[in-house]
PDB file of C-alpha atoms in Angstrom:
ATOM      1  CA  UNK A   1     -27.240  38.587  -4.008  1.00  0.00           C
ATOM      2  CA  UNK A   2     -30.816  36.865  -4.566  1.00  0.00           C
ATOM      3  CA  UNK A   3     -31.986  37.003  -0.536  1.00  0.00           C
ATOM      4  CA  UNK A   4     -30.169  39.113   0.538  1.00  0.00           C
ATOM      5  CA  UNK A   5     -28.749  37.299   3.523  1.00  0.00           C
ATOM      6  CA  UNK A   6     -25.506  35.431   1.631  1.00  0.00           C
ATOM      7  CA  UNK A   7     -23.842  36.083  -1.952  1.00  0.00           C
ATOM      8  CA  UNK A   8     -24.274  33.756  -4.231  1.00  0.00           C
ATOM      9  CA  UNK A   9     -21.396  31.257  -5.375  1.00  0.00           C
ATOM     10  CA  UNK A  10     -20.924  33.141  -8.390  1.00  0.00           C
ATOM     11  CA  UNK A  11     -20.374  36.544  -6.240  1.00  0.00           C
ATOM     12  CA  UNK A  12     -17.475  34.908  -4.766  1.00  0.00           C
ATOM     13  CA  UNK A  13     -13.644  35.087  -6.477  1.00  0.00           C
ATOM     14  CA  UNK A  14     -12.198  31.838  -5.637  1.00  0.00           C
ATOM     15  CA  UNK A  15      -8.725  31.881  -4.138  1.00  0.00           C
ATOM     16  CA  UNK A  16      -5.927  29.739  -4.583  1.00  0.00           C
ATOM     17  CA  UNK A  17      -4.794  27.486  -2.312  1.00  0.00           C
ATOM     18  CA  UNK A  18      -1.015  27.696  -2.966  1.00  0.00           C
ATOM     19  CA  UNK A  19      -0.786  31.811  -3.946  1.00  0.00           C
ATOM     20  CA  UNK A  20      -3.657  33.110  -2.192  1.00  0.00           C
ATOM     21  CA  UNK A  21      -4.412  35.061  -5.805  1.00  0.00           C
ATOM     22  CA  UNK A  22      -7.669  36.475  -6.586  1.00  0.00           C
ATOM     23  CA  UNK A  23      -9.278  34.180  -9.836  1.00  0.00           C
ATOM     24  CA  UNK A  24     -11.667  36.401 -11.192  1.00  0.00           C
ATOM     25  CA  UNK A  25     -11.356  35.037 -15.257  1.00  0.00           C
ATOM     26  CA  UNK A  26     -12.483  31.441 -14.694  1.00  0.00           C
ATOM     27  CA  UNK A  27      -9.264  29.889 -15.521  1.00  0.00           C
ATOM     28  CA  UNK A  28      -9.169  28.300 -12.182  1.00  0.00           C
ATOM     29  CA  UNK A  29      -8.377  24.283 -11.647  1.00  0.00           C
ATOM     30  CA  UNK A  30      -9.757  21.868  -9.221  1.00  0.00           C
ATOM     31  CA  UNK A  31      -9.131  18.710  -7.521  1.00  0.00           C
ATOM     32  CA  UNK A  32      -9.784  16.505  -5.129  1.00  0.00           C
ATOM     33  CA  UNK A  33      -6.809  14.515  -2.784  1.00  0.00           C
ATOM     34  CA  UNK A  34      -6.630  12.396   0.248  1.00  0.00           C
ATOM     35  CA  UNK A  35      -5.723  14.408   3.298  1.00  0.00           C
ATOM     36  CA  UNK A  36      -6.979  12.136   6.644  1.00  0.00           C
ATOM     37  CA  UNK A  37      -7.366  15.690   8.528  1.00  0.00           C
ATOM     38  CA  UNK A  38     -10.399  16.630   5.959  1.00  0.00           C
ATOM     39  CA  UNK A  39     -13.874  15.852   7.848  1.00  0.00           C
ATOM     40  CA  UNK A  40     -16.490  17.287   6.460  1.00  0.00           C
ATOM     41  CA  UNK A  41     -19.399  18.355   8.451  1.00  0.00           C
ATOM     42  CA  UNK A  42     -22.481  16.259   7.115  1.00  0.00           C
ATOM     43  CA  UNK A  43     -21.232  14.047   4.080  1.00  0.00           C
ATOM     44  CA  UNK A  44     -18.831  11.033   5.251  1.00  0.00           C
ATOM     45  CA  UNK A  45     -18.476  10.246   1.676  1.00  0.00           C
ATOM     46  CA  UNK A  46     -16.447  13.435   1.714  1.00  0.00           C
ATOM     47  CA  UNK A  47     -14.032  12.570   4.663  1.00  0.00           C
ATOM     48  CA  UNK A  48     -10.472  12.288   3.789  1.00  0.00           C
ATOM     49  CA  UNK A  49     -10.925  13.827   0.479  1.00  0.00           C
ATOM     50  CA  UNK A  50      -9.386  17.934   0.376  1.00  0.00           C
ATOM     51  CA  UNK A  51     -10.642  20.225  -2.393  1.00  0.00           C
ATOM     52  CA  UNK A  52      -8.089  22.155  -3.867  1.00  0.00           C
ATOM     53  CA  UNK A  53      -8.561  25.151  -5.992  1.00  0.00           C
ATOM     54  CA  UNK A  54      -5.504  26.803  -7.889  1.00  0.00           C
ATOM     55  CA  UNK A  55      -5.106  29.630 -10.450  1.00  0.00           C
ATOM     56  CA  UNK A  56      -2.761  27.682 -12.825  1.00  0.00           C
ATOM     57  CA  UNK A  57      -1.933  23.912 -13.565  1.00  0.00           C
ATOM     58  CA  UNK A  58       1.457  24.417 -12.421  1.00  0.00           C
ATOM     59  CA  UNK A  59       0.048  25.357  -8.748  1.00  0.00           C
ATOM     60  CA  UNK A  60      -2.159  22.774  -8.794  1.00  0.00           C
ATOM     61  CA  UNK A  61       0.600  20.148  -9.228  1.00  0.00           C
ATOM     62  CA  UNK A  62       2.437  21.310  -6.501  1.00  0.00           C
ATOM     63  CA  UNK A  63      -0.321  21.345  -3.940  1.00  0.00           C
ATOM     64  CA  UNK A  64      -0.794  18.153  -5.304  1.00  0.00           C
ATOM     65  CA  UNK A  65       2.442  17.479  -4.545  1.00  0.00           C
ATOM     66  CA  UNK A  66       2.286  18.895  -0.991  1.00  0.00           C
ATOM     67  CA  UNK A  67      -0.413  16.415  -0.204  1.00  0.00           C
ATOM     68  CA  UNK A  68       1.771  13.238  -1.993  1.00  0.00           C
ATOM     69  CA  UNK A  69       3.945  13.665   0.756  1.00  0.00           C
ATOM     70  CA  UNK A  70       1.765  14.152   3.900  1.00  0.00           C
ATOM     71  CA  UNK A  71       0.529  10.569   4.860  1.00  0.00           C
ATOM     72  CA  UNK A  72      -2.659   9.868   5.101  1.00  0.00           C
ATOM     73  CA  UNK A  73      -3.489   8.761   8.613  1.00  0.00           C
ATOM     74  CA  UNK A  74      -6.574   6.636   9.247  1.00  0.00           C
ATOM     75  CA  UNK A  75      -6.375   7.167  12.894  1.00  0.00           C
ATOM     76  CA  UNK A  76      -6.453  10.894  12.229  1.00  0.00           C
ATOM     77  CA  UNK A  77      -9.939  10.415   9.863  1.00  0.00           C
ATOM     78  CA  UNK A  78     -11.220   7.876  12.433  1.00  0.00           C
ATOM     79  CA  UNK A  79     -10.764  10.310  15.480  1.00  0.00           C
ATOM     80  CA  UNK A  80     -12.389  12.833  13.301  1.00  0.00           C
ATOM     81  CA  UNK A  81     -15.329  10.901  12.308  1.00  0.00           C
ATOM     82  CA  UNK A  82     -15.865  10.235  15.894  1.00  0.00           C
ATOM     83  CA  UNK A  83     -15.301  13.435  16.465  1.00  0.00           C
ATOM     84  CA  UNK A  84     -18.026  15.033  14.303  1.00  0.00           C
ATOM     85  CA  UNK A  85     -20.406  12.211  16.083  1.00  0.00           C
ATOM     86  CA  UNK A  86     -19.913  13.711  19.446  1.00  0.00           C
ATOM     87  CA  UNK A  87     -20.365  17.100  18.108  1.00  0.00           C
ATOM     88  CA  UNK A  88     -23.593  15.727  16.609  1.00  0.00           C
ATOM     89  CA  UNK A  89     -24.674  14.176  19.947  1.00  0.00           C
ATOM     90  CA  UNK A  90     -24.326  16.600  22.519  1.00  0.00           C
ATOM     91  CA  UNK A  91     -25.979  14.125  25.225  1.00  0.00           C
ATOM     92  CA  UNK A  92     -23.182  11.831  24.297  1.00  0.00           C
ATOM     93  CA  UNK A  93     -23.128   8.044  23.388  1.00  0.00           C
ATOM     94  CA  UNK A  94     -22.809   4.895  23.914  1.00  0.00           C
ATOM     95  CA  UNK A  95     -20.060   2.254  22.429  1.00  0.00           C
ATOM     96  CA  UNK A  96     -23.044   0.786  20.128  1.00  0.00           C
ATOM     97  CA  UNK A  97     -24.477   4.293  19.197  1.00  0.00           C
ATOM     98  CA  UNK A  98     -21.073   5.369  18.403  1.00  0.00           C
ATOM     99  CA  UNK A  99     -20.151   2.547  16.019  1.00  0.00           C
ATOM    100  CA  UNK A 100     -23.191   3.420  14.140  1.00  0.00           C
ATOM    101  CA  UNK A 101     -23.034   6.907  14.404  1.00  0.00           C
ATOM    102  CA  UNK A 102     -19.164   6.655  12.833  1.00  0.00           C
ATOM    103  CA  UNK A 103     -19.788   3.815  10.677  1.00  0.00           C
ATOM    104  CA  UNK A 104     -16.326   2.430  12.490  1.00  0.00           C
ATOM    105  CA  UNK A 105     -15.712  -0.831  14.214  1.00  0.00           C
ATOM    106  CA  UNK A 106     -14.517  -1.374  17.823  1.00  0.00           C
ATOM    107  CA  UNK A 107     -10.794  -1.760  17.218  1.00  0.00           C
ATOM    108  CA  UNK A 108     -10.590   1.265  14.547  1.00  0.00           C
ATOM    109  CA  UNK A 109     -12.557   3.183  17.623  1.00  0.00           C
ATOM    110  CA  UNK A 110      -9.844   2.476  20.039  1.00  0.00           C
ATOM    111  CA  UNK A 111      -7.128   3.193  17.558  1.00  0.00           C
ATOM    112  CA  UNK A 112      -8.369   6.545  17.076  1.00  0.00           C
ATOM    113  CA  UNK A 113      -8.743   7.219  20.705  1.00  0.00           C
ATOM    114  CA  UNK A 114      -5.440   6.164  21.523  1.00  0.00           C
ATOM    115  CA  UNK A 115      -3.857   8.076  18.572  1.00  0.00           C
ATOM    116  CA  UNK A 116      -5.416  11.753  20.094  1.00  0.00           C
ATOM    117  CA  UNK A 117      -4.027  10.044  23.302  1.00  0.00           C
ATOM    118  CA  UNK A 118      -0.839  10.254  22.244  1.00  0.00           C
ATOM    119  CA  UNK A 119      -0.847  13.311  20.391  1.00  0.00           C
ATOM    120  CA  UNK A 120      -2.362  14.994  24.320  1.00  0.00           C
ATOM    121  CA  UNK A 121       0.409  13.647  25.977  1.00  0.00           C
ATOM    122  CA  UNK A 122       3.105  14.968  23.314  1.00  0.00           C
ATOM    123  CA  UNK A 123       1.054  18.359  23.121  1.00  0.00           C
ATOM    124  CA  UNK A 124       1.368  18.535  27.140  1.00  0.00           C
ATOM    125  CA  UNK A 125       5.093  17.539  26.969  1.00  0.00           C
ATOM    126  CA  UNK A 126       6.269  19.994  24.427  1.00  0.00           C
ATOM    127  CA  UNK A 127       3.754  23.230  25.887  1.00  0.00           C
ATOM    128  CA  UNK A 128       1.907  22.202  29.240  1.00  0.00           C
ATOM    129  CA  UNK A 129      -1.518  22.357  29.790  1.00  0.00           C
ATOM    130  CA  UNK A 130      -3.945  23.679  27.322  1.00  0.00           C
ATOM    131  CA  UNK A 131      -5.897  26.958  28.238  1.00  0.00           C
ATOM    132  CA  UNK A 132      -8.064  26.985  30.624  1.00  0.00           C
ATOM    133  CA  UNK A 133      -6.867  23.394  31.622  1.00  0.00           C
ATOM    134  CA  UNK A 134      -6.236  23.505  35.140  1.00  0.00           C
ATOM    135  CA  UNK A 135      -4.048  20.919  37.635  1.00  0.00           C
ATOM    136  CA  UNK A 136      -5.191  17.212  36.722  1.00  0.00           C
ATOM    137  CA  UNK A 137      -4.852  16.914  40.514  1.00  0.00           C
ATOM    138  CA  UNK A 138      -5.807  19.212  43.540  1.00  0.00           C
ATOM    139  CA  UNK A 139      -2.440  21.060  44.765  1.00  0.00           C
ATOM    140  CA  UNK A 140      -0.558  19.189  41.509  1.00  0.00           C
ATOM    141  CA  UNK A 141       1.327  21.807  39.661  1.00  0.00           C
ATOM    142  CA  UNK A 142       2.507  19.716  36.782  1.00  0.00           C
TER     143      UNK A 142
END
């Protein structure tokens, strides 16, 4: 370690993402697919985009192949982009700092919103009310 506080990337064994293997011989293989649940924290250049990391070719192509058949979901991206906005703006904003914030237009806004709508209302069908979520009504029980 060179402060002390974190090791440094070279420190770390990678993993891989199919076997969960140890890759301590630098034979690992990379690359990079569209998953619309991947938001990264800072970098929207990076949103949508997964990093994989396998111990073999062969496990690479089938994560790969895991990831051919998930679709990609723009509302999914769009409510996370939005997401990572509010997170970044605790005191909240407005339609117009939100666009900008998001880099999203009006319509792709309210197809995002209404997409984690609807995946509430299924959530709430299938399990009831999240933790800590009380009545939406006084005296309602539902």
């Amino acid at each position: 370690m060179d402060d002390g506080d974190e090791p440094n990337a070279e420190e770390l064994p990678e993993l891989c993402d199919l076997c969960g293997v140890t890759i301590a011989n630098g034979s690992e293989v990379y690359d990079l697919v569209p998953d619309s649940s991947v938001i990264h924290a800072q970098d929207p250049t990076l949103d949508g985009k997964r990093f994989l990391t396998a111990c073999s070719p062969d496990h690479l192509e089938e994560l790969r192949e895991q990831y051919r058949r998930r679709p990609f979901v723009n509302e999914e991206l769009w409510a996370g982009k939005i997401l990572r906005a509010l997170e970044q703006h605790p005191e909240g904003l407005d339609q117009d700092r939100l666009l900008e914030a998001t880099g999203l237009n009006p319509l792709q806004i309210e197809r995002a919103v209404a997409w984690q709508n609807e995946r509430y209302r299924r959530w709430r069908e299938e399990y009831g009310e999240y933790p800590g979520e009380g009545p939406s009504e006084p005296g309602d029980s539902s």
